[in-house]
mmCIF file of N, CA and C in Angstrom:
data_model
loop_
_atom_site.group_PDB
_atom_site.id
_atom_site.type_symbol
_atom_site.label_atom_id
_atom_site.label_comp_id
_atom_site.label_asym_id
_atom_site.label_seq_id
_atom_site.Cartn_x
_atom_site.Cartn_y
_atom_site.Cartn_z
ATOM 1 N N MET A 28 156.667 144.629 87.863
ATOM 2 C CA MET A 28 155.969 145.076 86.672
ATOM 3 C C MET A 28 155.657 146.561 86.803
ATOM 4 N N ASN A 29 155.793 147.221 85.706
ATOM 5 C CA ASN A 29 155.435 148.636 85.734
ATOM 6 C C ASN A 29 154.035 148.820 85.145
ATOM 7 N N ASP A 30 153.532 150.017 85.225
ATOM 8 C CA ASP A 30 152.160 150.289 84.788
ATOM 9 C C ASP A 30 151.982 150.086 83.284
ATOM 10 N N ASP A 31 153.039 150.339 82.485
ATOM 11 C CA ASP A 31 152.914 150.171 81.039
ATOM 12 C C ASP A 31 152.695 148.708 80.668
ATOM 13 N N SER A 32 153.410 147.797 81.330
ATOM 14 C CA SER A 32 153.255 146.376 80.995
ATOM 15 C C SER A 32 151.883 145.865 81.452
ATOM 16 N N ILE A 33 151.388 146.371 82.567
ATOM 17 C CA ILE A 33 150.049 145.976 83.021
ATOM 18 C C ILE A 33 149.003 146.488 82.044
ATOM 19 N N ASP A 34 149.172 147.716 81.547
ATOM 20 C CA ASP A 34 148.234 148.261 80.571
ATOM 21 C C ASP A 34 148.254 147.440 79.285
ATOM 22 N N ASP A 35 149.442 146.997 78.871
ATOM 23 C CA ASP A 35 149.542 146.160 77.672
ATOM 24 C C ASP A 35 148.824 144.827 77.882
ATOM 25 N N LEU A 36 148.988 144.245 79.053
ATOM 26 C CA LEU A 36 148.326 142.976 79.339
ATOM 27 C C LEU A 36 146.803 143.134 79.385
ATOM 28 N N VAL A 37 146.319 144.209 79.958
ATOM 29 C CA VAL A 37 144.878 144.455 80.009
ATOM 30 C C VAL A 37 144.327 144.643 78.603
ATOM 31 N N ALA A 38 145.045 145.383 77.764
ATOM 32 C CA ALA A 38 144.588 145.591 76.385
ATOM 33 C C ALA A 38 144.570 144.266 75.622
ATOM 34 N N LEU A 39 145.584 143.442 75.801
ATOM 35 C CA LEU A 39 145.626 142.132 75.148
ATOM 36 C C LEU A 39 144.479 141.255 75.613
ATOM 37 N N TYR A 40 144.181 141.283 76.896
ATOM 38 C CA TYR A 40 143.068 140.496 77.444
ATOM 39 C C TYR A 40 141.741 140.951 76.853
ATOM 40 N N ARG A 41 141.544 142.242 76.780
ATOM 41 C CA ARG A 41 140.281 142.761 76.261
ATOM 42 C C ARG A 41 140.095 142.405 74.784
ATOM 43 N N ARG A 42 141.173 142.446 74.015
ATOM 44 C CA ARG A 42 141.070 142.073 72.603
ATOM 45 C C ARG A 42 140.711 140.601 72.454
ATOM 46 N N SER A 43 141.348 139.730 73.235
ATOM 47 C CA SER A 43 141.080 138.294 73.109
ATOM 48 C C SER A 43 139.727 137.926 73.699
ATOM 49 N N ALA A 44 139.212 138.688 74.642
ATOM 50 C CA ALA A 44 137.908 138.395 75.239
ATOM 51 C C ALA A 44 136.777 138.656 74.256
ATOM 52 N N ARG A 45 136.989 139.505 73.288
ATOM 53 C CA ARG A 45 135.937 139.825 72.314
ATOM 54 C C ARG A 45 136.039 138.989 71.050
ATOM 55 N N GLU A 46 136.986 138.059 70.998
ATOM 56 C CA GLU A 46 137.142 137.248 69.792
ATOM 57 C C GLU A 46 135.935 136.350 69.615
ATOM 58 N N ALA A 47 135.533 136.155 68.380
ATOM 59 C CA ALA A 47 134.435 135.259 68.043
ATOM 60 C C ALA A 47 134.860 134.471 66.811
ATOM 61 N N PRO A 48 134.360 133.247 66.672
ATOM 62 C CA PRO A 48 134.737 132.488 65.479
ATOM 63 C C PRO A 48 134.111 133.120 64.237
ATOM 64 N N ALA A 49 134.708 132.828 63.111
ATOM 65 C CA ALA A 49 134.180 133.348 61.844
ATOM 66 C C ALA A 49 132.784 132.768 61.631
ATOM 67 N N ALA A 50 131.993 133.460 60.857
ATOM 68 C CA ALA A 50 130.612 133.021 60.627
ATOM 69 C C ALA A 50 130.572 131.643 59.980
ATOM 70 N N ARG A 51 131.522 131.362 59.090
ATOM 71 C CA ARG A 51 131.578 130.069 58.411
ATOM 72 C C ARG A 51 131.856 128.948 59.416
ATOM 73 N N VAL A 52 132.790 129.166 60.347
ATOM 74 C CA VAL A 52 133.129 128.166 61.368
ATOM 75 C C VAL A 52 131.953 127.970 62.325
ATOM 76 N N ASP A 53 131.323 129.043 62.695
ATOM 77 C CA ASP A 53 130.179 128.966 63.600
ATOM 78 C C ASP A 53 129.038 128.176 62.962
ATOM 79 N N ALA A 54 128.760 128.418 61.689
ATOM 80 C CA ALA A 54 127.699 127.693 60.993
ATOM 81 C C ALA A 54 128.035 126.212 60.880
ATOM 82 N N HIS A 55 129.291 125.884 60.631
ATOM 83 C CA HIS A 55 129.724 124.484 60.536
ATOM 84 C C HIS A 55 129.527 123.770 61.883
ATOM 85 N N ILE A 56 129.872 124.427 62.977
ATOM 86 C CA ILE A 56 129.695 123.842 64.310
ATOM 87 C C ILE A 56 128.221 123.565 64.583
ATOM 88 N N LEU A 57 127.371 124.514 64.231
ATOM 89 C CA LEU A 57 125.938 124.341 64.476
ATOM 90 C C LEU A 57 125.355 123.220 63.610
ATOM 91 N N ARG A 58 125.785 123.114 62.335
ATOM 92 C CA ARG A 58 125.302 122.037 61.445
ATOM 93 C C ARG A 58 125.731 120.677 61.977
ATOM 94 N N THR A 59 126.978 120.571 62.421
ATOM 95 C CA THR A 59 127.483 119.298 62.943
ATOM 96 C C THR A 59 126.739 118.892 64.208
ATOM 97 N N ALA A 60 126.465 119.838 65.063
ATOM 98 C CA ALA A 60 125.730 119.536 66.289
ATOM 99 C C ALA A 60 124.318 119.071 65.972
ATOM 100 N N ALA A 61 123.663 119.702 65.009
ATOM 101 C CA ALA A 61 122.302 119.310 64.638
ATOM 102 C C ALA A 61 122.293 117.910 64.034
ATOM 103 N N ARG A 62 123.269 117.599 63.160
ATOM 104 C CA ARG A 62 123.335 116.268 62.561
ATOM 105 C C ARG A 62 123.595 115.200 63.619
ATOM 106 N N THR A 63 124.492 115.477 64.540
ATOM 107 C CA THR A 63 124.828 114.510 65.580
ATOM 108 C C THR A 63 123.626 114.245 66.478
ATOM 109 N N HIS A 64 122.917 115.271 66.850
ATOM 110 C CA HIS A 64 121.747 115.110 67.714
ATOM 111 C C HIS A 64 120.647 114.337 66.995
ATOM 112 N N ALA A 65 120.433 114.619 65.718
ATOM 113 C CA ALA A 65 119.383 113.932 64.970
ATOM 114 C C ALA A 65 119.750 112.472 64.760
ATOM 115 N N ALA A 66 121.022 112.184 64.529
ATOM 116 C CA ALA A 66 121.437 110.812 64.247
ATOM 117 C C ALA A 66 121.388 109.942 65.504
ATOM 118 N N ARG A 67 121.910 110.437 66.571
ATOM 119 C CA ARG A 67 121.989 109.624 67.779
ATOM 120 C C ARG A 67 120.734 109.736 68.614
ATOM 121 N N GLY A 68 120.275 110.934 68.801
ATOM 122 C CA GLY A 68 119.094 111.146 69.629
ATOM 123 C C GLY A 68 119.424 110.991 71.102
ATOM 124 N N ALA A 69 118.532 111.486 71.878
ATOM 125 C CA ALA A 69 118.749 111.413 73.326
ATOM 126 C C ALA A 69 118.439 110.028 73.866
ATOM 127 N N TRP A 70 117.698 109.217 73.133
ATOM 128 C CA TRP A 70 117.315 107.904 73.644
ATOM 129 C C TRP A 70 118.494 106.967 73.783
ATOM 130 N N ILE A 71 119.536 107.175 72.996
ATOM 131 C CA ILE A 71 120.714 106.309 73.113
ATOM 132 C C ILE A 71 121.362 106.481 74.482
ATOM 133 N N TRP A 72 121.471 107.715 74.935
ATOM 134 C CA TRP A 72 122.090 107.948 76.244
ATOM 135 C C TRP A 72 121.227 107.385 77.366
ATOM 136 N N LYS A 73 119.913 107.511 77.212
ATOM 137 C CA LYS A 73 119.023 106.947 78.233
ATOM 138 C C LYS A 73 119.118 105.425 78.256
ATOM 139 N N ALA A 74 119.185 104.799 77.086
ATOM 140 C CA ALA A 74 119.311 103.344 77.009
ATOM 141 C C ALA A 74 120.645 102.880 77.598
ATOM 142 N N ALA A 75 121.706 103.627 77.324
ATOM 143 C CA ALA A 75 123.015 103.263 77.880
ATOM 144 C C ALA A 75 123.017 103.390 79.396
ATOM 145 N N ALA A 76 122.382 104.424 79.915
ATOM 146 C CA ALA A 76 122.318 104.594 81.369
ATOM 147 C C ALA A 76 121.498 103.485 82.014
ATOM 148 N N LEU A 77 120.395 103.107 81.374
ATOM 149 C CA LEU A 77 119.565 102.022 81.899
ATOM 150 C C LEU A 77 120.330 100.703 81.876
ATOM 151 N N ALA A 78 121.034 100.427 80.787
ATOM 152 C CA ALA A 78 121.812 99.186 80.689
ATOM 153 C C ALA A 78 122.912 99.147 81.747
ATOM 154 N N ALA A 79 123.575 100.267 81.962
ATOM 155 C CA ALA A 79 124.623 100.310 82.983
ATOM 156 C C ALA A 79 124.038 100.090 84.371
ATOM 157 N N SER A 80 122.881 100.659 84.647
ATOM 158 C CA SER A 80 122.248 100.476 85.952
ATOM 159 C C SER A 80 121.859 99.020 86.172
ATOM 160 N N VAL A 81 121.303 98.393 85.147
ATOM 161 C CA VAL A 81 120.933 96.978 85.260
ATOM 162 C C VAL A 81 122.170 96.123 85.471
ATOM 163 N N LEU A 82 123.225 96.403 84.745
ATOM 164 C CA LEU A 82 124.464 95.638 84.882
ATOM 165 C C LEU A 82 125.046 95.787 86.286
ATOM 166 N N ILE A 83 125.059 96.988 86.811
ATOM 167 C CA ILE A 83 125.567 97.200 88.171
ATOM 168 C C ILE A 83 124.690 96.465 89.187
ATOM 169 N N GLY A 84 123.376 96.491 88.973
ATOM 170 C CA GLY A 84 122.472 95.775 89.873
ATOM 171 C C GLY A 84 122.723 94.279 89.859
ATOM 172 N N ILE A 85 122.926 93.723 88.676
ATOM 173 C CA ILE A 85 123.191 92.282 88.575
ATOM 174 C C ILE A 85 124.505 91.929 89.241
ATOM 175 N N VAL A 86 125.534 92.724 89.004
ATOM 176 C CA VAL A 86 126.842 92.452 89.622
ATOM 177 C C VAL A 86 126.737 92.535 91.142
ATOM 178 N N CYS A 87 126.029 93.520 91.649
ATOM 179 C CA CYS A 87 125.864 93.640 93.107
ATOM 180 C C CYS A 87 125.088 92.467 93.672
ATOM 181 N N TYR A 88 124.082 91.978 92.936
ATOM 182 C CA TYR A 88 123.292 90.847 93.410
ATOM 183 C C TYR A 88 124.130 89.572 93.411
ATOM 184 N N VAL A 89 124.906 89.368 92.341
ATOM 185 C CA VAL A 89 125.715 88.154 92.242
ATOM 186 C C VAL A 89 126.836 88.165 93.274
ATOM 187 N N LEU A 90 127.503 89.286 93.417
ATOM 188 C CA LEU A 90 128.642 89.356 94.343
ATOM 189 C C LEU A 90 128.221 89.661 95.769
ATOM 190 N N ARG A 91 126.946 89.960 95.964
ATOM 191 C CA ARG A 91 126.417 90.303 97.290
ATOM 192 C C ARG A 91 127.230 91.441 97.915
ATOM 193 N N VAL A 92 127.374 92.510 97.157
ATOM 194 C CA VAL A 92 128.124 93.662 97.633
ATOM 195 C C VAL A 92 127.313 94.336 98.722
ATOM 196 N N SER A 93 127.937 94.542 99.845
ATOM 197 C CA SER A 93 127.265 95.215 100.951
ATOM 198 C C SER A 93 128.151 96.346 101.446
ATOM 199 N N PRO A 94 127.570 97.287 102.164
ATOM 200 C CA PRO A 94 128.395 98.379 102.681
ATOM 201 C C PRO A 94 129.402 97.852 103.684
ATOM 202 N N PRO A 95 130.509 98.551 103.859
ATOM 203 C CA PRO A 95 131.523 98.070 104.803
ATOM 204 C C PRO A 95 130.961 98.047 106.222
ATOM 205 N N PRO A 96 131.443 97.121 107.035
ATOM 206 C CA PRO A 96 130.940 97.045 108.412
ATOM 207 C C PRO A 96 131.383 98.266 109.209
ATOM 208 N N PRO A 97 130.614 98.612 110.229
ATOM 209 C CA PRO A 97 131.007 99.759 111.054
ATOM 210 C C PRO A 97 132.303 99.442 111.804
ATOM 211 N N PRO A 98 133.045 100.460 112.189
ATOM 212 C CA PRO A 98 134.300 100.203 112.911
ATOM 213 C C PRO A 98 134.011 99.510 114.240
ATOM 214 N N PRO A 99 134.904 98.629 114.663
ATOM 215 C CA PRO A 99 134.660 97.895 115.907
ATOM 216 C C PRO A 99 134.684 98.824 117.115
ATOM 217 N N MET A 100 133.828 98.506 118.083
ATOM 218 C CA MET A 100 133.799 99.288 119.318
ATOM 219 C C MET A 100 134.923 98.814 120.226
ATOM 220 N N ALA A 101 135.294 99.645 121.172
ATOM 221 C CA ALA A 101 136.349 99.263 122.108
ATOM 222 C C ALA A 101 135.901 98.068 122.947
ATOM 223 N N SER A 102 134.641 98.045 123.308
ATOM 224 C CA SER A 102 134.117 96.946 124.105
ATOM 225 C C SER A 102 132.624 96.849 123.843
ATOM 226 N N ALA A 103 132.114 95.624 123.814
ATOM 227 C CA ALA A 103 130.688 95.449 123.583
ATOM 228 C C ALA A 103 129.885 95.876 124.802
ATOM 229 N N ALA A 104 130.507 95.847 125.976
ATOM 230 C CA ALA A 104 129.815 96.208 127.215
ATOM 231 C C ALA A 104 130.465 97.438 127.823
ATOM 232 N N ALA A 105 130.574 98.501 127.018
ATOM 233 C CA ALA A 105 131.286 99.691 127.486
ATOM 234 C C ALA A 105 130.611 100.300 128.704
ATOM 235 N N GLY A 106 129.291 100.410 128.689
ATOM 236 C CA GLY A 106 128.585 100.979 129.833
ATOM 237 C C GLY A 106 128.728 100.123 131.073
ATOM 238 N N TYR A 107 128.691 98.793 130.902
ATOM 239 C CA TYR A 107 128.856 97.873 132.035
ATOM 240 C C TYR A 107 130.247 98.028 132.624
ATOM 241 N N ASP A 108 131.256 98.097 131.744
ATOM 242 C CA ASP A 108 132.630 98.238 132.243
ATOM 243 C C ASP A 108 132.797 99.536 133.016
ATOM 244 N N GLU A 109 132.196 100.597 132.527
ATOM 245 C CA GLU A 109 132.323 101.886 133.213
ATOM 246 C C GLU A 109 131.704 101.816 134.610
ATOM 247 N N GLY A 110 130.522 101.218 134.731
ATOM 248 C CA GLY A 110 129.873 101.080 136.033
ATOM 249 C C GLY A 110 130.648 100.153 136.960
ATOM 250 N N ARG A 111 131.217 99.104 136.399
ATOM 251 C CA ARG A 111 131.986 98.155 137.202
ATOM 252 C C ARG A 111 133.228 98.836 137.767
ATOM 253 N N ILE A 112 133.897 99.641 136.953
ATOM 254 C CA ILE A 112 135.101 100.341 137.424
ATOM 255 C C ILE A 112 134.735 101.360 138.487
ATOM 256 N N ALA A 113 133.620 102.072 138.296
ATOM 257 C CA ALA A 113 133.195 103.050 139.304
ATOM 258 C C ALA A 113 132.885 102.355 140.620
ATOM 259 N N ALA A 114 132.221 101.199 140.577
ATOM 260 C CA ALA A 114 131.911 100.466 141.807
ATOM 261 C C ALA A 114 133.184 99.990 142.488
ATOM 262 N N TYR A 115 134.144 99.545 141.712
ATOM 263 C CA TYR A 115 135.418 99.096 142.289
ATOM 264 C C TYR A 115 136.134 100.251 142.986
ATOM 265 N N LEU A 116 136.134 101.418 142.348
ATOM 266 C CA LEU A 116 136.816 102.560 142.950
ATOM 267 C C LEU A 116 136.102 103.030 144.216
ATOM 268 N N MET A 117 134.779 102.899 144.270
ATOM 269 C CA MET A 117 134.029 103.314 145.466
ATOM 270 C C MET A 117 134.316 102.393 146.651
ATOM 271 N N ARG A 118 134.675 101.137 146.404
ATOM 272 C CA ARG A 118 134.957 100.185 147.491
ATOM 273 C C ARG A 118 136.363 100.318 148.033
ATOM 274 N N MET A 119 137.190 101.107 147.397
ATOM 275 C CA MET A 119 138.589 101.213 147.838
ATOM 276 C C MET A 119 138.662 101.791 149.244
ATOM 277 N N ASP A 120 139.625 101.295 149.978
ATOM 278 C CA ASP A 120 139.817 101.726 151.366
ATOM 279 C C ASP A 120 140.688 102.980 151.376
ATOM 280 N N VAL A 121 140.045 104.100 151.103
ATOM 281 C CA VAL A 121 140.748 105.381 151.071
ATOM 282 C C VAL A 121 139.993 106.323 151.990
ATOM 283 N N GLY A 122 140.733 106.915 152.916
ATOM 284 C CA GLY A 122 140.105 107.831 153.860
ATOM 285 C C GLY A 122 139.891 109.197 153.235
ATOM 286 N N PRO A 123 139.038 110.018 153.865
ATOM 287 C CA PRO A 123 138.811 111.358 153.338
ATOM 288 C C PRO A 123 140.066 112.207 153.457
ATOM 289 N N PRO A 124 140.197 113.211 152.653
ATOM 290 C CA PRO A 124 141.376 114.071 152.733
ATOM 291 C C PRO A 124 141.451 114.770 154.090
ATOM 292 N N ARG A 125 142.649 115.059 154.530
ATOM 293 C CA ARG A 125 142.862 115.641 155.848
ATOM 294 C C ARG A 125 142.738 117.160 155.866
ATOM 295 N N SER A 126 142.720 117.799 154.748
ATOM 296 C CA SER A 126 142.692 119.249 154.685
ATOM 297 C C SER A 126 141.324 119.782 155.101
ATOM 298 N N PRO A 127 141.267 120.816 155.957
ATOM 299 C CA PRO A 127 139.974 121.391 156.333
ATOM 300 C C PRO A 127 139.231 121.988 155.143
ATOM 301 N N VAL A 128 139.962 122.537 154.200
ATOM 302 C CA VAL A 128 139.315 123.111 153.022
ATOM 303 C C VAL A 128 138.654 122.010 152.205
ATOM 304 N N ALA A 129 139.367 120.892 152.021
ATOM 305 C CA ALA A 129 138.806 119.776 151.277
ATOM 306 C C ALA A 129 137.594 119.201 152.001
ATOM 307 N N GLN A 130 137.647 119.092 153.319
ATOM 308 C CA GLN A 130 136.507 118.598 154.085
ATOM 309 C C GLN A 130 135.291 119.513 153.887
ATOM 310 N N TYR A 131 135.526 120.812 153.939
ATOM 311 C CA TYR A 131 134.441 121.773 153.757
ATOM 312 C C TYR A 131 133.823 121.619 152.365
ATOM 313 N N LEU A 132 134.685 121.515 151.343
ATOM 314 C CA LEU A 132 134.186 121.410 149.977
ATOM 315 C C LEU A 132 133.427 120.112 149.750
ATOM 316 N N LEU A 133 133.813 119.036 150.419
ATOM 317 C CA LEU A 133 133.127 117.763 150.236
ATOM 318 C C LEU A 133 131.801 117.701 150.986
ATOM 319 N N THR A 134 131.684 118.408 152.081
ATOM 320 C CA THR A 134 130.478 118.285 152.905
ATOM 321 C C THR A 134 129.459 119.383 152.669
ATOM 322 N N HIS A 135 129.841 120.519 152.161
ATOM 323 C CA HIS A 135 128.895 121.618 151.964
ATOM 324 C C HIS A 135 128.560 121.779 150.491
ATOM 325 N N ALA A 136 127.329 122.168 150.230
ATOM 326 C CA ALA A 136 126.894 122.397 148.852
ATOM 327 C C ALA A 136 127.630 123.603 148.288
ATOM 328 N N SER A 137 127.933 123.539 147.012
ATOM 329 C CA SER A 137 128.642 124.671 146.406
ATOM 330 C C SER A 137 127.693 125.844 146.221
ATOM 331 N N ARG A 138 128.241 127.015 146.025
ATOM 332 C CA ARG A 138 127.435 128.225 145.842
ATOM 333 C C ARG A 138 126.599 128.121 144.573
ATOM 334 N N ALA A 139 127.137 127.494 143.527
ATOM 335 C CA ALA A 139 126.402 127.346 142.270
ATOM 336 C C ALA A 139 125.158 126.482 142.481
ATOM 337 N N THR A 140 125.279 125.420 143.261
ATOM 338 C CA THR A 140 124.137 124.575 143.536
ATOM 339 C C THR A 140 123.104 125.350 144.350
ATOM 340 N N PHE A 141 123.581 126.150 145.296
ATOM 341 C CA PHE A 141 122.671 126.929 146.136
ATOM 342 C C PHE A 141 121.894 127.934 145.287
ATOM 343 N N LEU A 142 122.595 128.594 144.352
ATOM 344 C CA LEU A 142 121.925 129.586 143.499
ATOM 345 C C LEU A 142 120.962 128.930 142.532
ATOM 346 N N ALA A 143 121.254 127.710 142.120
ATOM 347 C CA ALA A 143 120.387 127.019 141.163
ATOM 348 C C ALA A 143 119.061 126.633 141.833
ATOM 349 N N ASP A 144 119.082 126.408 143.139
ATOM 350 C CA ASP A 144 117.859 126.011 143.838
ATOM 351 C C ASP A 144 116.914 127.184 144.024
ATOM 352 N N GLU A 145 117.384 128.412 143.995
ATOM 353 C CA GLU A 145 116.534 129.576 144.255
ATOM 354 C C GLU A 145 115.564 129.827 143.139
#
């Protein structure tokens, strides 16, 4: 697009943004809205909302609608299973690692623990 076509589009937009309905059409819209509001009134909408709420309540009571059940857990005794597995692994006949570095790390407190105690 060149600048001339953009300028034409902006001018067209500005002209259409200022459009207003004719006074006769505007007056007709306002008269119709006033007649409709006076004839129906706001109480009709309130009565319809109340009737719908009562109907939904009755349907829920008759059908015993309840929220969906929570998703099933992996196990009902998840904490028990975790402790049982840890106890089983602690009983395994596995010797300590043979590496001197691993022995040092297993038997001595780490530097972070030492600094936390200060």
